Amino acid sequence: MANIFEQQVNDFMAKVIAKNPSESEFHQAVHEVVESLIPFVEENPQYKEAKILDRIVEPERVLIFRVPWVDDNGGVQVNRGFRIEMNSAIGPYKGGLRFHPTVNLGILKFLAFEQVFKNSLTTLPMGGGKGGSDFDPKGKSDNEVMRFTQSFMTELFRHIGPNTDVPAGDIGVGGREIGFMFGQYKRLKNEFTGVLTGKGREWGGSLIRPEATGYGAVYFAEEMLKTRGKSFKGTTVTVSGSGNVAQFATQKVNELGGKVVTLSDSSGFIYDPAGIDDEKLEYVMWLKNVKRGRIKEYADKYGCEYVEGQRPWGIKCEVALPCATQNEISEEEAKTLVANGCICVSEGANMPTVPEGVIVFLENEILYGPGKAANAGGVAVSGLEMTQNSMRLSWTREEVDAKLHDIMINIHATCEKYGKKDNGFINYVDGANIGGFVKVADAMLAQGVV
Ligand code: NDP
Ligand code: 2IT
């Protein structure tokens, strides 16, 4: 960032922080975006006059509600439900639901804010939203998850709809949870509509939606690598997480001839120098999606190293794919990655790198693809699911995958257009922030002060 704008960024952030106290992740996400946008808005005064930045950081609507349910022992449990309807300038609110004990207003506002720019980058007509609950699915029976999700939807249903707000999955929300929520919505509204994405393929889901975020993050990395004449072939890759995004990122890296050597969960990481091939990955999918066990069991089964309580960023790699959660790469870990020869970071997760870590990547001019660009493949295929639902048709795997691949290539091109510096370095942070902003800002201008 050019220094002349520092004071303006600080003044803007002081207002945001005063208005939204105790929402540190939201402050972090807004800060990163306005650092890119304030210089751009200065050059384009129509946005400044219409106070687009002041409006874009204010959610259109925030819903917070009680979610009571009864556990298997007959005990009453109470969780908190949220839906942040952030911006509907270019389409219905769209974004995932997260069920995790750490969920709070600030985390969901950061995710909803990022979603606005991400969805715009896909070029599909989707506004931004996010929601979820502090419910912890770990250790809960299927019946408990069902009762909780039914109670959650019993309030949420009155606020969403296929032309209003279309939720999907995120951490802790996969096919099982979407199924229970869809069933409850249908029952309450007496309507079979595309109100959620990530549905099962037999009842309106799109092929490739489960794969889309992980595949997309790898397609994006592939485009970044191409700018330096490189590819995944023969490349060592570290992946964090072992959920939906991590699993399909690993699958795509294998397909492209790379070798994934790590996976993790919130307890620790495994290091398998021989590589997590498709057969081992199938075990991971069973372990995580069916047994719902811990990643340590992989190390027990395949006799590799397991490191308790740590993340995989100390392992030497050329490409790193953070696919677990926010702030999972510290400044020190970013330095270690660069020192070990990592040349490419493509963020499957949302905001996985702390701001000081982002500076390390940018100062070293490595290929750094921020989440709102790199992981947009998931919501892009959600958008394609909405299209298929509206048409009452479904496309083949090949059709959806080809569209996903094209969208990721286009997002890369948009980042290059808005993020290329005079020395040829592509700052994908600026590229994604400005590239995502323009369409939303122009739509807001056209729609007046609303
Ligand atoms: P899953 O719930 O399927 O998997 C999450 C993984 O991350 C698990 O391995 C989990 O470990 C780990 N994890 C979660 N929270 C923490 C934490 N606080 N510390 C350490 N590890 C943690 O979620 P997804 O794979 O869907 O989501 C992963 C990331 O990708 C998130 O940042 C999400 O926002 C982002 N994303 C997801 C999209 C999607 O389509 N699903 C789309 C775009 C982005 P454990 O099992 O121990 O909790
Ligand atoms: O962060 C994300 O983009 C998601 N969790 C997916 C959202 C969606 O609507 O598919």
mmCIF file of C-alpha atoms and ligand atoms in Angstrom, residues 94-96 115 118 130 168-170 197 209 350 378-379 382, ligand 2:
data_model
loop_
_atom_site.group_PDB
_atom_site.id
_atom_site.type_symbol
_atom_site.label_atom_id
_atom_site.label_comp_id
_atom_site.label_asym_id
_atom_site.label_seq_id
_atom_site.Cartn_x
_atom_site.Cartn_y
_atom_site.Cartn_z
ATOM 1 C CA LYS A 94 -25.524 -16.466 -1.059
ATOM 2 C CA GLY A 95 -23.040 -18.161 1.243
ATOM 3 C CA GLY A 96 -22.485 -21.055 3.583
ATOM 4 C CA GLN A 115 -18.340 -13.638 0.323
ATOM 5 C CA LYS A 118 -15.829 -13.719 -3.883
ATOM 6 C CA LYS A 130 -23.116 -16.223 5.725
ATOM 7 C CA ALA A 168 -24.987 -23.854 1.646
ATOM 8 C CA GLY A 169 -22.309 -25.709 3.639
ATOM 9 C CA ASP A 170 -19.110 -24.577 5.338
ATOM 10 C CA THR A 197 -27.074 -25.669 -2.430
ATOM 11 C CA ARG A 209 -20.432 -29.363 -5.897
ATOM 12 C CA ASN A 350 -11.253 -18.369 4.185
ATOM 13 C CA GLY A 378 -17.303 -23.842 -4.244
ATOM 14 C CA VAL A 379 -19.770 -20.994 -4.418
ATOM 15 C CA SER A 382 -23.401 -23.471 -5.976
HETATM 16 O O1 2IT B 2 -17.036 -19.863 1.871
HETATM 17 C C1 2IT B 2 -17.731 -20.288 0.902
HETATM 18 O O2 2IT B 2 -17.636 -19.784 -0.228
HETATM 19 C C2 2IT B 2 -18.644 -21.393 1.139
HETATM 20 N N1 2IT B 2 -18.685 -21.910 2.248
HETATM 21 C C3 2IT B 2 -19.543 -21.872 0.047
HETATM 22 C C4 2IT B 2 -20.759 -21.005 -0.082
HETATM 23 C C5 2IT B 2 -21.820 -21.505 -1.034
HETATM 24 O O3 2IT B 2 -22.874 -20.864 -1.052
HETATM 25 O O4 2IT B 2 -21.620 -22.498 -1.742
#
